[in-house]
Amino acid sequence: MRILTFDIGGTFIKYGIVGDDFKLLETHKVPTEAEKGGQELIEKIIGIVESSKDIDRVAVSTCGQVDSENGIVVNAPGYIPYYTGMMVKKLIENRTGYPTFVENDVNAAAMGEAMFGAAKGSDDFICLTYGTGIGGAIFADGRLYKGFSSSAGEIGHMVTHAGGKQCNCGGEGCYECYASANALISAVNRVSKKPLDAFSIFDKDNFEKPEIRSEIDKWIDEIIVGLMNIIYIFNPSLILLGGGIMNEDYIIELIDRKIYNRLMPNYRNVNILRTRLGNDAALLGAAYLATTI
């Protein structure tokens, strides 16, 4: 079976072909052009499907809350206008004839890690991605836990600061307002003499400045607060941390040094690791899920 698999993000649509052995045979990416809206986005996906040869089905990983049973984006991020309510599965199947499976991107990435990556062999883990916001997925008893309305795992909107910063979800004090990569960038740029992005913050000349290091350490403490809440609620054997910023060794090392001393003894057996598959996780996870339809 050959599956054409997509990962729709705010900046790029990544896609590729997955073969029988769940190896990516080829990968490509095109700009999402999110500002053009959901209909244009789906037309772009359909165009790629129609131009592809020798495929058997389609898998779609997408940002937003997803009703995977019906393949509908039930709540989309604001940067893709008119994407909420998009019947992705129906539109692709009606136009192309290929059976199509649709899933939230972090759920798809968690499934990829469960089957082929850092969580292989684990029946209970939490997957988190730190970027513009914070995405989450819950893997329990060997399967994705989706919740009552297929929207479980919005860990970025767990409230860690009552009455805190205004979040784009409409709430206040959400975890991602304090612990996302964007939160770090904002905090560092308040004390930096020049604008820095998530990666230049960790360049040696910037990283060694006391005022910048202080903001990084405070940000890591915010990450730890959220992780402790998750550990106490779910008691997982494993937590996976993803997003490009988590490639910085200092972050993982400081979390590791601090968090275990703060946890009650019975919860200290949790492993906290990086995701292993990087940008391929959601592509592979979506493809695997597409074999279930």
mmCIF file of C-alpha atoms in Angstrom:
data_model
loop_
_atom_site.group_PDB
_atom_site.id
_atom_site.type_symbol
_atom_site.label_atom_id
_atom_site.label_comp_id
_atom_site.label_asym_id
_atom_site.label_seq_id
_atom_site.Cartn_x
_atom_site.Cartn_y
_atom_site.Cartn_z
ATOM 1 C CA MET A 1 0.000 0.000 0.000
ATOM 2 C CA ARG A 2 1.238 3.477 -0.898
ATOM 3 C CA ILE A 3 -0.114 6.349 1.175
ATOM 4 C CA LEU A 4 0.147 10.021 0.266
ATOM 5 C CA THR A 5 0.538 11.726 3.632
ATOM 6 C CA PHE A 6 0.301 15.430 4.500
ATOM 7 C CA ASP A 7 1.227 17.566 7.505
ATOM 8 C CA ILE A 8 -0.477 20.967 7.348
ATOM 9 C CA GLY A 9 1.232 23.657 9.395
ATOM 10 C CA GLY A 10 0.884 27.409 9.560
ATOM 11 C CA THR A 11 3.896 28.034 7.317
ATOM 12 C CA PHE A 12 4.358 24.907 5.211
ATOM 13 C CA ILE A 13 2.431 21.890 3.988
ATOM 14 C CA LYS A 14 4.804 18.926 4.138
ATOM 15 C CA TYR A 15 3.900 15.800 2.232
ATOM 16 C CA GLY A 16 5.355 12.514 1.080
ATOM 17 C CA ILE A 17 4.759 8.929 0.031
ATOM 18 C CA VAL A 18 4.831 6.147 2.625
ATOM 19 C CA GLY A 19 5.354 2.573 1.435
ATOM 20 C CA ASP A 20 4.416 -0.819 2.839
ATOM 21 C CA ASP A 21 7.249 -0.776 5.391
ATOM 22 C CA PHE A 22 6.234 2.690 6.662
ATOM 23 C CA LYS A 23 9.336 4.302 5.239
ATOM 24 C CA LEU A 24 9.041 7.741 3.672
ATOM 25 C CA LEU A 25 9.960 7.196 0.051
ATOM 26 C CA GLU A 26 9.989 10.914 -0.791
ATOM 27 C CA THR A 27 9.130 14.198 0.909
ATOM 28 C CA HIS A 28 8.257 17.676 -0.327
ATOM 29 C CA LYS A 29 6.906 20.919 1.050
ATOM 30 C CA VAL A 30 5.003 23.899 -0.282
ATOM 31 C CA PRO A 31 3.989 27.170 1.420
ATOM 32 C CA THR A 32 0.680 26.913 3.252
ATOM 33 C CA GLU A 33 -0.323 30.504 2.401
ATOM 34 C CA ALA A 34 -2.608 30.291 5.400
ATOM 35 C CA GLU A 35 -3.855 33.841 4.982
ATOM 36 C CA LYS A 36 -5.734 32.764 1.825
ATOM 37 C CA GLY A 37 -8.045 30.662 3.967
ATOM 38 C CA GLY A 38 -9.201 27.094 4.366
ATOM 39 C CA GLN A 39 -10.787 26.619 0.955
ATOM 40 C CA GLU A 40 -7.597 27.613 -0.883
ATOM 41 C CA LEU A 41 -5.601 25.346 1.415
ATOM 42 C CA ILE A 42 -7.774 22.315 0.634
ATOM 43 C CA GLU A 43 -7.675 23.098 -3.083
ATOM 44 C CA LYS A 44 -3.878 22.973 -2.833
ATOM 45 C CA ILE A 45 -4.053 19.573 -1.105
ATOM 46 C CA ILE A 46 -6.492 18.227 -3.711
ATOM 47 C CA GLY A 47 -4.227 19.471 -6.508
ATOM 48 C CA ILE A 48 -1.291 17.533 -5.060
ATOM 49 C CA VAL A 49 -3.439 14.397 -4.658
ATOM 50 C CA GLU A 50 -4.716 14.628 -8.229
ATOM 51 C CA SER A 51 -1.187 14.979 -9.603
ATOM 52 C CA SER A 52 0.143 11.985 -7.645
ATOM 53 C CA LYS A 53 0.426 8.523 -9.188
ATOM 54 C CA ASP A 54 0.307 5.008 -7.779
ATOM 55 C CA ILE A 55 -1.271 5.855 -4.412
ATOM 56 C CA ASP A 56 -3.956 3.927 -2.555
ATOM 57 C CA ARG A 57 -5.169 6.377 0.069
ATOM 58 C CA VAL A 58 -4.562 9.786 1.636
ATOM 59 C CA ALA A 59 -3.593 10.753 5.182
ATOM 60 C CA VAL A 60 -3.848 14.309 6.507
ATOM 61 C CA SER A 61 -2.326 15.682 9.708
ATOM 62 C CA THR A 62 -3.477 19.224 10.367
ATOM 63 C CA CYS A 63 -3.293 21.963 12.958
ATOM 64 C CA GLY A 64 -6.552 22.571 14.807
ATOM 65 C CA GLN A 65 -9.013 20.396 16.703
ATOM 66 C CA VAL A 66 -10.166 17.517 14.533
ATOM 67 C CA ASP A 67 -13.119 15.139 14.552
ATOM 68 C CA SER A 68 -11.116 12.282 13.053
ATOM 69 C CA GLU A 69 -14.109 9.944 12.705
ATOM 70 C CA ASN A 70 -15.708 12.341 10.210
ATOM 71 C CA GLY A 71 -12.550 14.120 9.045
ATOM 72 C CA ILE A 72 -13.715 17.605 10.035
ATOM 73 C CA VAL A 73 -11.676 20.485 11.455
ATOM 74 C CA VAL A 74 -13.960 21.469 14.336
ATOM 75 C CA ASN A 75 -11.878 24.402 15.570
ATOM 76 C CA ALA A 76 -9.025 25.939 13.590
ATOM 77 C CA PRO A 77 -6.292 28.367 14.610
ATOM 78 C CA GLY A 78 -7.078 31.979 13.783
ATOM 79 C CA TYR A 79 -4.253 32.299 11.270
ATOM 80 C CA ILE A 80 -6.170 30.114 8.782
ATOM 81 C CA PRO A 81 -9.415 31.983 8.042
ATOM 82 C CA TYR A 82 -12.550 29.964 7.248
ATOM 83 C CA TYR A 83 -10.882 26.647 8.174
ATOM 84 C CA THR A 84 -13.129 25.874 11.143
ATOM 85 C CA GLY A 85 -15.836 23.434 10.016
ATOM 86 C CA MET A 86 -13.885 22.338 6.929
ATOM 87 C CA MET A 87 -14.973 18.828 5.901
ATOM 88 C CA VAL A 88 -11.508 17.771 4.784
ATOM 89 C CA LYS A 89 -12.198 14.045 4.399
ATOM 90 C CA LYS A 90 -15.392 14.523 2.392
ATOM 91 C CA LEU A 91 -13.895 17.164 0.099
ATOM 92 C CA ILE A 92 -10.822 15.088 -0.753
ATOM 93 C CA GLU A 93 -12.743 11.826 -1.192
ATOM 94 C CA ASN A 94 -15.457 13.404 -3.357
ATOM 95 C CA ARG A 95 -12.919 15.038 -5.664
ATOM 96 C CA THR A 96 -10.283 12.302 -5.889
ATOM 97 C CA GLY A 97 -11.951 9.022 -4.907
ATOM 98 C CA TYR A 98 -9.135 8.084 -2.516
ATOM 99 C CA PRO A 99 -10.067 6.936 1.022
ATOM 100 C CA THR A 100 -8.840 9.708 3.343
ATOM 101 C CA PHE A 101 -8.033 9.890 7.049
ATOM 102 C CA VAL A 102 -7.678 13.205 8.933
ATOM 103 C CA GLU A 103 -6.125 13.763 12.371
ATOM 104 C CA ASN A 104 -4.826 16.591 14.561
ATOM 105 C CA ASP A 105 -1.104 17.168 13.996
ATOM 106 C CA VAL A 106 0.130 16.494 17.540
ATOM 107 C CA ASN A 107 -2.042 13.368 17.785
ATOM 108 C CA ALA A 108 -0.550 12.190 14.503
ATOM 109 C CA ALA A 109 2.975 12.970 15.720
ATOM 110 C CA ALA A 110 2.322 11.056 18.955
ATOM 111 C CA MET A 111 1.157 8.033 16.952
ATOM 112 C CA GLY A 112 4.278 8.281 14.803
ATOM 113 C CA GLU A 113 6.478 8.305 17.901
ATOM 114 C CA ALA A 114 4.465 5.441 19.426
ATOM 115 C CA MET A 115 4.869 3.196 16.410
ATOM 116 C CA PHE A 116 8.273 4.179 15.041
ATOM 117 C CA GLY A 117 10.022 6.607 17.398
ATOM 118 C CA ALA A 118 10.926 7.447 20.978
ATOM 119 C CA ALA A 119 7.699 6.027 22.469
ATOM 120 C CA LYS A 120 7.841 2.653 20.713
ATOM 121 C CA GLY A 121 6.775 0.011 23.223
ATOM 122 C CA SER A 122 5.146 2.519 25.598
ATOM 123 C CA ASP A 123 1.404 2.222 26.266
ATOM 124 C CA ASP A 124 1.094 5.431 28.313
ATOM 125 C CA PHE A 125 2.778 8.701 27.405
ATOM 126 C CA ILE A 126 2.140 12.380 26.794
ATOM 127 C CA CYS A 127 3.540 14.182 23.752
ATOM 128 C CA LEU A 128 4.046 17.959 23.836
ATOM 129 C CA THR A 129 5.273 20.328 21.131
ATOM 130 C CA TYR A 130 6.627 23.769 21.986
ATOM 131 C CA GLY A 131 6.439 26.372 19.242
ATOM 132 C CA THR A 132 4.144 29.304 18.530
ATOM 133 C CA GLY A 133 1.869 27.703 21.117
ATOM 134 C CA ILE A 134 1.978 24.362 22.911
ATOM 135 C CA GLY A 135 0.324 21.319 21.401
ATOM 136 C CA GLY A 136 -0.435 18.122 23.282
ATOM 137 C CA ALA A 137 -1.495 14.530 22.749
ATOM 138 C CA ILE A 138 -2.437 11.846 25.259
ATOM 139 C CA PHE A 139 -1.599 8.205 24.576
ATOM 140 C CA ALA A 140 -3.257 5.934 27.146
ATOM 141 C CA ASP A 141 -3.656 2.167 27.318
ATOM 142 C CA GLY A 142 -2.016 1.789 23.927
ATOM 143 C CA ARG A 143 -4.188 4.251 22.006
ATOM 144 C CA LEU A 144 -4.807 7.940 21.503
ATOM 145 C CA TYR A 145 -7.177 9.392 24.070
ATOM 146 C CA LYS A 146 -9.458 11.802 22.213
ATOM 147 C CA GLY A 147 -11.976 12.880 24.862
ATOM 148 C CA PHE A 148 -15.740 13.367 24.606
ATOM 149 C CA SER A 149 -15.675 15.661 21.550
ATOM 150 C CA SER A 150 -12.331 14.592 20.013
ATOM 151 C CA SER A 151 -10.588 17.611 21.528
ATOM 152 C CA ALA A 152 -8.542 16.175 24.415
ATOM 153 C CA GLY A 153 -4.912 17.220 24.722
ATOM 154 C CA GLU A 154 -5.196 21.028 24.560
ATOM 155 C CA ILE A 155 -2.445 21.185 27.169
ATOM 156 C CA GLY A 156 -1.292 24.600 25.981
ATOM 157 C CA HIS A 157 -4.532 26.017 27.373
ATOM 158 C CA MET A 158 -4.186 24.498 30.807
ATOM 159 C CA VAL A 159 -4.301 27.490 33.167
ATOM 160 C CA THR A 160 -1.068 27.839 35.136
ATOM 161 C CA HIS A 161 -1.509 31.494 36.200
ATOM 162 C CA ALA A 162 -4.970 32.488 37.419
ATOM 163 C CA GLY A 163 -5.834 35.943 36.084
ATOM 164 C CA GLY A 164 -2.638 35.946 34.033
ATOM 165 C CA LYS A 165 -1.768 36.996 30.490
ATOM 166 C CA GLN A 166 -4.493 37.162 27.868
ATOM 167 C CA CYS A 167 -4.355 34.148 25.568
ATOM 168 C CA ASN A 168 -5.489 34.027 21.944
ATOM 169 C CA CYS A 169 -8.008 31.359 22.982
ATOM 170 C CA GLY A 170 -9.888 34.053 24.905
ATOM 171 C CA GLY A 171 -8.761 32.820 28.316
ATOM 172 C CA GLU A 172 -6.186 34.133 30.757
ATOM 173 C CA GLY A 173 -3.051 32.590 32.207
ATOM 174 C CA CYS A 174 -2.734 29.662 29.779
ATOM 175 C CA TYR A 175 0.394 27.500 29.892
ATOM 176 C CA GLU A 176 1.446 28.485 26.373
ATOM 177 C CA CYS A 177 1.450 32.186 27.297
ATOM 178 C CA TYR A 178 4.401 31.408 29.583
ATOM 179 C CA ALA A 179 6.100 28.257 28.289
ATOM 180 C CA SER A 180 5.863 28.287 24.477
ATOM 181 C CA ALA A 181 8.831 29.153 22.275
ATOM 182 C CA ASN A 182 7.056 32.422 21.469
ATOM 183 C CA ALA A 183 6.849 33.207 25.192
ATOM 184 C CA LEU A 184 10.608 32.772 25.504
ATOM 185 C CA ILE A 185 11.263 35.008 22.504
ATOM 186 C CA SER A 186 9.052 37.757 23.935
ATOM 187 C CA ALA A 187 10.684 37.541 27.365
ATOM 188 C CA VAL A 188 14.238 37.608 26.005
ATOM 189 C CA ASN A 189 13.548 40.468 23.610
ATOM 190 C CA ARG A 190 12.385 42.611 26.512
ATOM 191 C CA VAL A 191 15.936 42.512 27.913
ATOM 192 C CA SER A 192 17.998 42.066 24.732
ATOM 193 C CA LYS A 193 19.569 45.002 22.909
ATOM 194 C CA LYS A 194 18.809 43.391 19.543
ATOM 195 C CA PRO A 195 15.896 41.230 18.298
ATOM 196 C CA LEU A 196 16.519 37.497 18.714
ATOM 197 C CA ASP A 197 14.650 34.438 17.503
ATOM 198 C CA ALA A 198 14.279 31.086 19.245
ATOM 199 C CA PHE A 199 17.561 29.753 17.917
ATOM 200 C CA SER A 200 19.809 32.835 18.084
ATOM 201 C CA ILE A 201 18.891 33.107 21.781
ATOM 202 C CA PHE A 202 21.067 30.043 22.326
ATOM 203 C CA ASP A 203 24.050 31.310 20.319
ATOM 204 C CA LYS A 204 27.004 31.468 22.696
ATOM 205 C CA ASP A 205 27.321 35.272 22.674
ATOM 206 C CA ASN A 206 23.657 35.684 23.640
ATOM 207 C CA PHE A 207 23.275 32.652 25.868
ATOM 208 C CA GLU A 208 26.141 33.710 28.143
ATOM 209 C CA LYS A 209 24.672 37.132 28.893
ATOM 210 C CA PRO A 210 23.299 37.009 32.454
ATOM 211 C CA GLU A 211 20.088 38.883 31.645
ATOM 212 C CA ILE A 212 19.273 36.473 28.791
ATOM 213 C CA ARG A 213 20.226 33.351 30.739
ATOM 214 C CA SER A 214 17.964 34.529 33.560
ATOM 215 C CA GLU A 215 14.978 34.738 31.196
ATOM 216 C CA ILE A 216 15.753 31.293 29.761
ATOM 217 C CA ASP A 217 15.898 29.782 33.249
ATOM 218 C CA LYS A 218 12.610 31.415 34.268
ATOM 219 C CA TRP A 219 11.035 30.084 31.069
ATOM 220 C CA ILE A 220 12.258 26.555 31.805
ATOM 221 C CA ASP A 221 10.711 26.852 35.267
ATOM 222 C CA GLU A 222 7.391 27.613 33.539
ATOM 223 C CA ILE A 223 7.796 24.492 31.403
ATOM 224 C CA ILE A 224 8.411 22.471 34.568
ATOM 225 C CA VAL A 225 5.250 23.793 36.246
ATOM 226 C CA GLY A 226 3.160 22.462 33.366
ATOM 227 C CA LEU A 227 5.001 19.146 33.262
ATOM 228 C CA MET A 228 4.436 18.619 36.975
ATOM 229 C CA ASN A 229 0.705 19.187 36.564
ATOM 230 C CA ILE A 230 0.622 16.653 33.734
ATOM 231 C CA ILE A 231 2.619 14.105 35.724
ATOM 232 C CA TYR A 232 0.339 14.405 38.763
ATOM 233 C CA ILE A 233 -2.821 14.089 36.669
ATOM 234 C CA PHE A 234 -1.825 11.290 34.282
ATOM 235 C CA ASN A 235 1.061 9.513 36.037
ATOM 236 C CA PRO A 236 2.608 8.631 32.646
ATOM 237 C CA SER A 237 5.684 6.459 32.214
ATOM 238 C CA LEU A 238 6.995 8.834 29.538
ATOM 239 C CA ILE A 239 6.697 12.445 28.395
ATOM 240 C CA LEU A 240 8.004 13.422 24.965
ATOM 241 C CA LEU A 241 9.010 17.014 24.263
ATOM 242 C CA GLY A 242 8.998 18.186 20.655
ATOM 243 C CA GLY A 243 9.400 21.353 18.630
ATOM 244 C CA GLY A 244 12.622 22.698 17.169
ATOM 245 C CA ILE A 245 13.570 24.562 20.316
ATOM 246 C CA MET A 246 13.770 21.298 22.254
ATOM 247 C CA ASN A 247 16.892 20.386 20.280
ATOM 248 C CA GLU A 248 18.783 22.707 22.643
ATOM 249 C CA ASP A 249 20.559 20.433 25.141
ATOM 250 C CA TYR A 250 20.482 23.040 27.910
ATOM 251 C CA ILE A 251 16.671 22.940 28.099
ATOM 252 C CA ILE A 252 16.381 19.175 28.545
ATOM 253 C CA GLU A 253 19.336 19.065 30.939
ATOM 254 C CA LEU A 254 17.927 21.777 33.217
ATOM 255 C CA ILE A 255 14.454 20.216 33.227
ATOM 256 C CA ASP A 256 16.076 16.917 34.160
ATOM 257 C CA ARG A 257 18.105 18.493 36.969
ATOM 258 C CA LYS A 258 15.198 20.367 38.516
ATOM 259 C CA ILE A 259 11.951 18.485 38.057
ATOM 260 C CA TYR A 260 12.633 15.240 39.891
ATOM 261 C CA ASN A 261 13.497 16.990 43.153
ATOM 262 C CA ARG A 262 10.187 18.875 42.973
ATOM 263 C CA LEU A 263 8.005 15.814 42.379
ATOM 264 C CA MET A 264 6.567 13.609 45.101
ATOM 265 C CA PRO A 265 8.641 10.403 45.301
ATOM 266 C CA ASN A 266 6.024 8.133 43.741
ATOM 267 C CA TYR A 267 6.035 10.197 40.531
ATOM 268 C CA ARG A 268 9.782 10.387 39.934
ATOM 269 C CA ASN A 269 9.950 7.313 37.717
ATOM 270 C CA VAL A 270 8.663 9.220 34.673
ATOM 271 C CA ASN A 271 11.086 9.521 31.755
ATOM 272 C CA ILE A 272 11.262 12.884 29.964
ATOM 273 C CA LEU A 273 12.768 12.593 26.490
ATOM 274 C CA ARG A 274 12.902 14.430 23.200
ATOM 275 C CA THR A 275 10.804 13.242 20.296
ATOM 276 C CA ARG A 276 12.918 11.256 17.841
ATOM 277 C CA LEU A 277 11.267 11.575 14.436
ATOM 278 C CA GLY A 278 11.246 15.369 14.104
ATOM 279 C CA ASN A 279 9.239 16.654 11.142
ATOM 280 C CA ASP A 280 8.526 13.110 9.953
ATOM 281 C CA ALA A 281 6.522 12.119 13.050
ATOM 282 C CA ALA A 282 3.152 13.511 11.949
ATOM 283 C CA LEU A 283 3.598 12.277 8.376
ATOM 284 C CA LEU A 284 4.284 8.728 9.551
ATOM 285 C CA GLY A 285 1.637 8.793 12.290
ATOM 286 C CA ALA A 286 -1.073 10.005 9.928
ATOM 287 C CA ALA A 287 -0.084 7.361 7.385
ATOM 288 C CA TYR A 288 -0.276 4.642 10.023
ATOM 289 C CA LEU A 289 -3.723 5.823 11.134
ATOM 290 C CA ALA A 290 -4.871 5.842 7.505
ATOM 291 C CA THR A 291 -4.348 2.068 7.364
ATOM 292 C CA THR A 292 -7.175 1.694 9.903
ATOM 293 C CA ILE A 293 -9.904 2.983 7.547
#
